[in-house]
XYZ file of C-alpha atoms in Angstrom:
427
model
C 380.969 157.501 -37.535
C 381.167 153.988 -39.412
C 379.305 150.792 -38.855
C 382.105 149.451 -36.504
C 382.007 152.723 -34.314
C 378.119 152.447 -33.678
C 378.409 148.695 -32.784
C 381.223 149.567 -30.300
C 378.787 151.998 -28.513
C 376.009 149.788 -28.243
C 377.885 147.218 -26.758
C 379.283 149.309 -24.112
C 375.529 150.565 -23.331
C 374.841 146.876 -23.020
C 377.613 146.354 -20.676
C 376.417 149.571 -18.287
C 372.652 148.198 -18.292
C 373.604 144.953 -16.986
C 375.377 145.816 -14.085
C 372.176 146.809 -12.191
C 370.793 143.621 -12.977
C 373.131 141.726 -11.627
C 372.948 143.846 -8.091
C 369.795 143.541 -7.596
C 369.922 139.746 -8.560
C 372.927 139.459 -5.647
C 371.138 141.448 -3.145
C 367.813 139.018 -3.440
C 369.867 136.030 -3.435
C 371.724 137.342 -0.498
C 368.462 137.813 1.307
C 367.202 134.701 0.295
C 370.404 132.890 1.507
C 369.631 134.617 4.874
C 366.297 134.434 5.140
C 366.053 130.627 4.276
C 368.885 130.521 6.833
C 366.693 131.831 9.411
C 364.250 129.293 8.774
C 366.200 126.770 8.793
C 368.172 127.476 11.843
C 364.436 128.204 13.288
C 362.788 124.914 12.432
C 365.938 123.176 13.306
C 365.762 124.675 17.049
C 362.615 122.706 17.226
C 363.893 119.472 15.703
C 363.458 118.119 19.166
C 360.935 119.987 20.535
C 357.149 120.968 20.469
C 356.005 123.492 18.522
C 355.081 127.144 19.938
C 351.568 127.462 22.337
C 350.700 123.785 22.426
C 349.178 123.596 25.943
C 347.733 120.701 27.945
C 345.264 122.286 30.070
C 347.387 125.131 32.316
C 350.562 123.752 30.734
C 352.551 125.564 28.232
C 354.475 122.356 26.684
C 355.384 124.328 24.057
C 359.691 124.903 23.127
C 359.905 121.854 25.267
C 361.529 118.787 24.945
C 359.512 115.401 25.002
C 361.042 114.375 28.561
C 360.423 118.259 29.517
C 356.707 118.095 28.402
C 356.343 114.974 30.503
C 358.234 116.293 33.798
C 356.255 119.739 33.643
C 352.816 117.460 33.404
C 353.138 115.050 35.873
C 354.417 117.436 38.317
C 351.342 119.173 38.211
C 348.949 116.331 38.047
C 350.478 113.873 40.274
C 350.157 116.443 42.908
C 346.503 116.945 42.026
C 345.781 113.450 42.226
C 347.569 113.017 45.306
C 345.534 115.581 47.178
C 342.224 114.430 46.290
C 339.467 112.648 49.029
C 336.057 111.949 47.940
C 333.653 112.148 50.528
C 330.470 109.828 50.117
C 327.768 111.002 52.808
C 324.871 108.772 53.743
C 322.805 109.730 56.433
C 324.643 110.793 59.449
C 327.743 109.079 58.404
C 330.671 109.565 55.772
C 333.100 107.169 54.154
C 336.214 108.587 51.916
C 338.102 107.347 49.262
C 341.568 108.456 48.795
C 341.994 108.793 45.077
C 345.897 107.961 45.593
C 344.850 104.634 46.382
C 342.958 104.332 42.546
C 346.155 103.531 40.840
C 344.959 106.392 38.501
C 347.084 106.883 35.470
C 347.685 109.647 32.799
C 348.075 109.293 29.187
C 350.757 111.404 28.946
C 352.519 109.360 25.855
C 349.556 109.843 23.761
C 349.339 113.638 24.494
C 353.289 114.267 24.069
C 353.638 112.123 21.007
C 350.802 113.771 19.165
C 351.535 117.426 20.584
C 355.738 116.834 18.973
C 353.808 115.538 15.955
C 351.682 118.745 15.297
C 352.866 120.208 12.411
C 356.071 117.989 11.473
C 354.819 116.579 8.345
C 354.529 120.045 6.682
C 357.210 121.863 4.294
C 360.028 123.431 6.214
C 357.873 127.095 5.128
C 354.895 125.571 7.157
C 356.993 124.147 9.662
C 358.795 128.265 9.906
C 354.948 129.860 9.827
C 353.985 127.058 12.845
C 356.638 128.643 14.784
C 356.670 132.063 14.194
C 352.914 132.596 13.970
C 351.619 129.876 16.554
C 347.774 129.843 17.325
C 346.955 128.232 20.832
C 346.115 124.576 20.333
C 344.996 122.496 23.940
C 345.577 118.882 24.666
C 342.997 117.519 26.956
C 344.871 114.503 28.956
C 342.617 111.608 29.523
C 343.492 109.190 32.683
C 342.235 105.466 34.171
C 342.086 104.607 37.589
C 341.180 101.245 39.493
C 338.121 101.010 41.064
C 338.951 98.318 43.695
C 338.826 100.532 46.566
C 335.607 102.057 45.222
C 333.914 98.741 44.838
C 335.318 98.059 48.265
C 333.787 100.911 50.158
C 330.667 100.485 48.365
C 330.223 97.421 49.590
C 331.424 98.424 52.773
C 328.581 101.054 53.043
C 325.870 98.123 51.753
C 327.002 96.068 55.129
C 326.394 98.817 56.906
C 323.516 100.584 55.780
C 321.241 97.814 53.868
C 318.346 96.440 55.997
C 315.583 93.547 54.530
C 312.246 94.291 55.106
C 310.535 92.537 57.957
C 306.736 92.048 57.711
C 304.240 92.564 60.219
C 303.100 89.301 62.223
C 300.062 87.849 63.609
C 299.837 85.621 66.876
C 296.806 84.773 69.029
C 297.132 85.476 72.942
C 296.420 82.839 75.459
C 293.160 84.803 76.452
C 292.158 84.062 72.572
C 293.120 87.902 71.144
C 295.520 89.155 68.163
C 298.511 90.269 68.901
C 300.022 92.220 65.990
C 303.481 93.261 65.607
C 304.523 96.024 63.549
C 306.383 95.978 60.226
C 309.798 97.209 59.655
C 311.134 99.176 56.434
C 314.241 97.493 54.671
C 316.524 100.012 52.807
C 318.669 99.499 50.195
C 322.174 101.236 48.926
C 321.903 102.458 45.085
C 324.847 101.282 44.621
C 325.076 101.394 40.454
C 323.660 105.572 41.209
C 326.382 105.851 43.834
C 329.473 103.867 41.201
C 328.485 106.283 38.529
C 328.579 109.593 40.946
C 332.035 108.697 41.616
C 333.472 108.185 38.374
C 331.533 111.173 37.767
C 334.082 112.711 40.320
C 336.980 110.844 38.919
C 336.329 111.482 35.483
C 336.658 115.444 36.324
C 338.945 115.260 39.269
C 340.773 118.368 38.428
C 338.148 120.662 37.694
C 335.756 119.095 40.646
C 335.833 121.495 43.885
C 333.154 119.487 45.548
C 334.351 115.934 45.868
C 331.191 115.073 48.242
C 328.860 112.188 46.845
C 325.526 111.755 48.613
C 324.666 108.030 48.384
C 321.065 107.221 48.385
C 318.665 104.541 49.924
C 315.659 103.182 48.491
C 312.981 101.775 50.613
C 312.091 98.499 50.533
C 308.281 97.854 51.578
C 307.541 94.545 53.627
C 305.153 92.525 51.847
C 302.773 92.097 55.138
C 301.909 95.262 56.986
C 300.078 96.183 60.305
C 297.311 97.753 58.382
C 296.728 94.746 56.152
C 296.746 92.276 59.353
C 294.047 94.454 61.303
C 291.402 93.183 58.843
C 291.714 89.654 60.758
C 288.979 90.084 63.546
C 286.662 86.710 62.918
C 286.695 83.358 62.816
C 285.275 82.406 59.141
C 285.496 78.641 59.221
C 286.458 75.609 61.765
C 286.640 71.909 61.046
C 287.493 69.382 63.458
C 288.362 65.181 62.971
C 288.885 62.792 66.054
C 291.984 60.613 66.238
C 290.873 58.779 69.769
C 291.764 55.364 68.228
C 294.894 56.277 67.273
C 298.190 55.173 69.333
C 300.624 56.952 70.592
C 302.873 57.236 67.628
C 300.410 58.311 65.080
C 299.154 60.745 67.765
C 302.631 62.335 67.956
C 302.949 62.493 64.162
C 299.241 64.401 63.778
C 300.507 66.980 66.851
C 304.130 67.733 64.889
C 302.473 68.362 61.709
C 299.499 70.206 63.213
C 302.075 72.447 64.959
C 304.257 73.145 61.886
C 300.975 75.034 60.544
C 299.900 76.605 63.555
C 299.897 80.266 62.738
C 300.687 80.275 59.308
C 299.538 83.702 57.506
C 298.079 83.888 54.210
C 298.270 87.029 52.345
C 295.080 87.404 49.187
C 296.790 85.385 46.048
C 299.116 83.255 48.244
C 299.196 79.517 47.908
C 299.245 77.076 51.033
C 301.906 74.029 49.990
C 300.964 71.304 52.646
C 304.579 69.955 51.968
C 306.366 73.081 51.462
C 305.062 74.096 55.225
C 304.876 70.975 57.172
C 308.043 69.360 55.313
C 309.758 66.003 54.689
C 308.407 63.422 57.393
C 311.435 62.455 58.956
C 312.132 60.540 62.466
C 315.086 63.848 62.590
C 312.192 66.378 62.775
C 309.820 64.513 65.342
C 308.040 62.019 63.390
C 306.974 58.506 64.589
C 306.794 55.174 62.913
C 302.901 54.113 62.282
C 300.512 52.841 60.231
C 300.085 54.913 56.755
C 297.989 54.147 53.357
C 300.813 53.760 50.922
C 300.087 52.402 47.479
C 296.577 50.937 49.043
C 297.817 49.364 51.820
C 298.456 49.811 55.213
C 302.189 49.737 56.105
C 304.578 51.033 58.969
C 305.748 54.547 57.497
C 307.494 57.454 59.230
C 305.262 60.139 59.705
C 301.702 58.014 59.462
C 298.483 59.663 60.120
C 299.637 63.064 58.835
C 297.102 62.638 56.062
C 294.530 63.253 58.695
C 296.325 66.804 59.223
C 296.049 67.632 55.717
C 292.686 66.576 55.485
C 291.059 68.370 58.390
C 292.790 71.354 56.890
C 291.236 70.797 53.545
C 287.844 70.497 55.116
C 288.561 73.848 57.136
C 289.962 75.665 53.971
C 287.204 74.647 51.408
C 284.348 76.017 54.281
C 286.221 79.492 54.132
C 285.560 79.311 50.463
C 289.120 78.936 49.657
C 289.688 76.426 46.670
C 291.999 73.489 46.010
C 294.777 73.931 43.808
C 295.897 70.528 44.206
C 293.863 67.578 45.885
C 294.369 63.804 45.789
C 291.903 61.215 47.400
C 293.319 58.248 49.650
C 294.121 54.897 48.164
C 291.819 53.331 50.885
C 289.071 54.592 52.369
C 289.253 57.223 55.022
C 287.328 56.750 58.616
C 287.472 59.870 60.083
C 285.904 61.619 57.333
C 282.762 61.084 55.094
C 283.318 60.160 51.710
C 285.054 61.918 49.116
C 286.392 64.733 51.618
C 290.110 63.584 52.262
C 292.678 65.178 50.957
C 295.920 62.656 51.098
C 299.507 63.912 51.062
C 303.077 62.184 50.551
C 306.050 64.140 50.943
C 307.809 65.240 47.248
C 305.017 62.897 45.661
C 301.052 63.982 46.458
C 300.811 67.562 48.037
C 297.622 69.243 49.091
C 297.844 72.716 48.124
C 294.728 75.692 48.123
C 294.746 79.276 47.459
C 293.598 82.422 49.241
C 291.295 83.526 47.121
C 289.604 86.163 49.891
C 290.633 89.921 49.765
C 291.773 90.035 53.207
C 294.594 88.026 55.043
C 294.062 84.514 56.406
C 295.118 83.265 59.876
C 295.107 79.597 60.285
C 294.902 78.312 63.783
C 295.280 74.394 64.762
C 294.272 72.825 68.198
C 294.441 69.753 69.364
C 292.874 68.698 72.356
C 290.978 65.632 74.134
C 292.426 63.516 71.069
C 290.425 65.848 68.458
C 292.397 67.975 65.769
C 290.443 71.082 64.810
C 292.074 74.121 62.199
C 290.249 77.179 62.410
C 290.218 80.059 59.937
C 290.081 83.400 60.744
C 289.534 86.607 58.328
C 287.420 89.448 57.865
C 284.147 89.836 59.870
C 282.529 90.716 56.622
C 282.875 87.012 55.390
C 280.446 85.444 57.645
C 277.795 87.022 55.744
C 277.883 83.646 53.864
C 278.893 79.894 54.742
C 280.031 77.313 52.925
C 279.647 73.183 53.463
C 280.665 69.958 51.807
C 278.150 67.184 50.997
C 278.293 64.046 49.064
C 275.872 62.215 47.506
C 276.968 58.339 46.708
C 276.103 56.511 43.557
C 277.452 53.208 43.071
C 281.191 53.150 43.229
C 281.203 57.159 42.714
C 280.833 60.253 45.182
C 279.948 62.961 43.837
C 281.100 66.221 46.416
C 279.747 69.540 46.225
C 279.902 72.787 47.891
C 277.053 74.068 49.208
C 276.491 78.293 50.153
C 274.361 79.607 52.556
C 273.056 82.947 53.144
C 271.243 84.101 55.874
C 270.842 80.566 56.590
C 269.306 79.761 53.355
C 271.264 77.491 50.511
C 272.001 79.989 47.810
C 273.812 77.574 45.215
C 275.351 73.970 45.259
C 278.248 73.548 43.149
C 279.819 70.085 42.102
C 283.488 70.287 42.839
C 284.619 66.769 41.562
C 283.817 63.052 41.358
C 285.916 60.299 43.234
C 285.962 56.530 43.413
C 285.116 54.779 46.585
C 287.963 52.782 47.637
C 287.360 49.820 49.816
C 287.380 50.758 53.671
C 291.109 51.411 55.186
C 292.005 48.483 57.519
């Protein structure tokens, strides 16, 4: 065979060998086109739908449009909200909170938007994979609520259950015996904890099976208790001054101020303020115009004579071993007490204060009889082991005032309290 014949045979063989390749390529191309069509068709079906196996709680929103998903969620969750009642228990009372009044709102839009976007940023093949081989993905709804109804309920609980403590009190009977009225404990709602407990129920409103909240009342102790007042059992000091020379107005002023102090109780550590207890000296409060010392002169003054009350009380308090916190001498010498033993007051300007430094409560009694004013200080009988007195020593235009302490009738100490300058005689 010549060379031309051989060449022709080779060409025919090559043509026969190319036919299977074309067939295979065609088949593959057809399969790919079909598969691509399937992928495209499958993915395109979800263009407006959420991919499969996307859940919100126990609701499968996969394959639903946004609108369908929202309807399914609202139908389930709004019904749950509307049916919930939270009961608050306190003592033998119960208060209910209807959750339908709390304007509870779920963040449907956020969840549905996030669910819809899932997988959409990927290429078409990954999208197809999301659809054909989905893994369950669960979204959690969050919800908001208005606490106005809750706050209103808590305020109602407070108004119906809170109570203020009442101190034990002490008074003297006409026979001279002490009468003690026991204390009462107060109670206060722990409103902060109650609100937190209610919010916990609301935050987990769908899962909560027990919607009962137990409110707590905190006990508030009174400052003064009966057991404390029982320690008052003896007079520990007394002091009297006379106002026999006083006119009717001055006598009235002494009586009004004295009555304001009568029965005053001081617990250990308490500070007595004459101006705070007696108050402003005004005609509305029963005070009259009488002579009083103002800036070194005797002038007509509403409440004139009240300084005799503060001075008498001062002497009784010192003799009960209760020190002064504030004490001022008169600008004129007082005739109803010895030199250096006065304590003047002027409302809003000068005050007389002393502190109960004793370990037991103190009861102050004022008595007016036959134009004499007396202050009696009562406390525990153990203080009677010691007695206290004031003495003065005059030197020129100065007077030194000492507190003298006696134990079993014998002087055991003499303490200088202060030195006053002697003023000219009153009137």
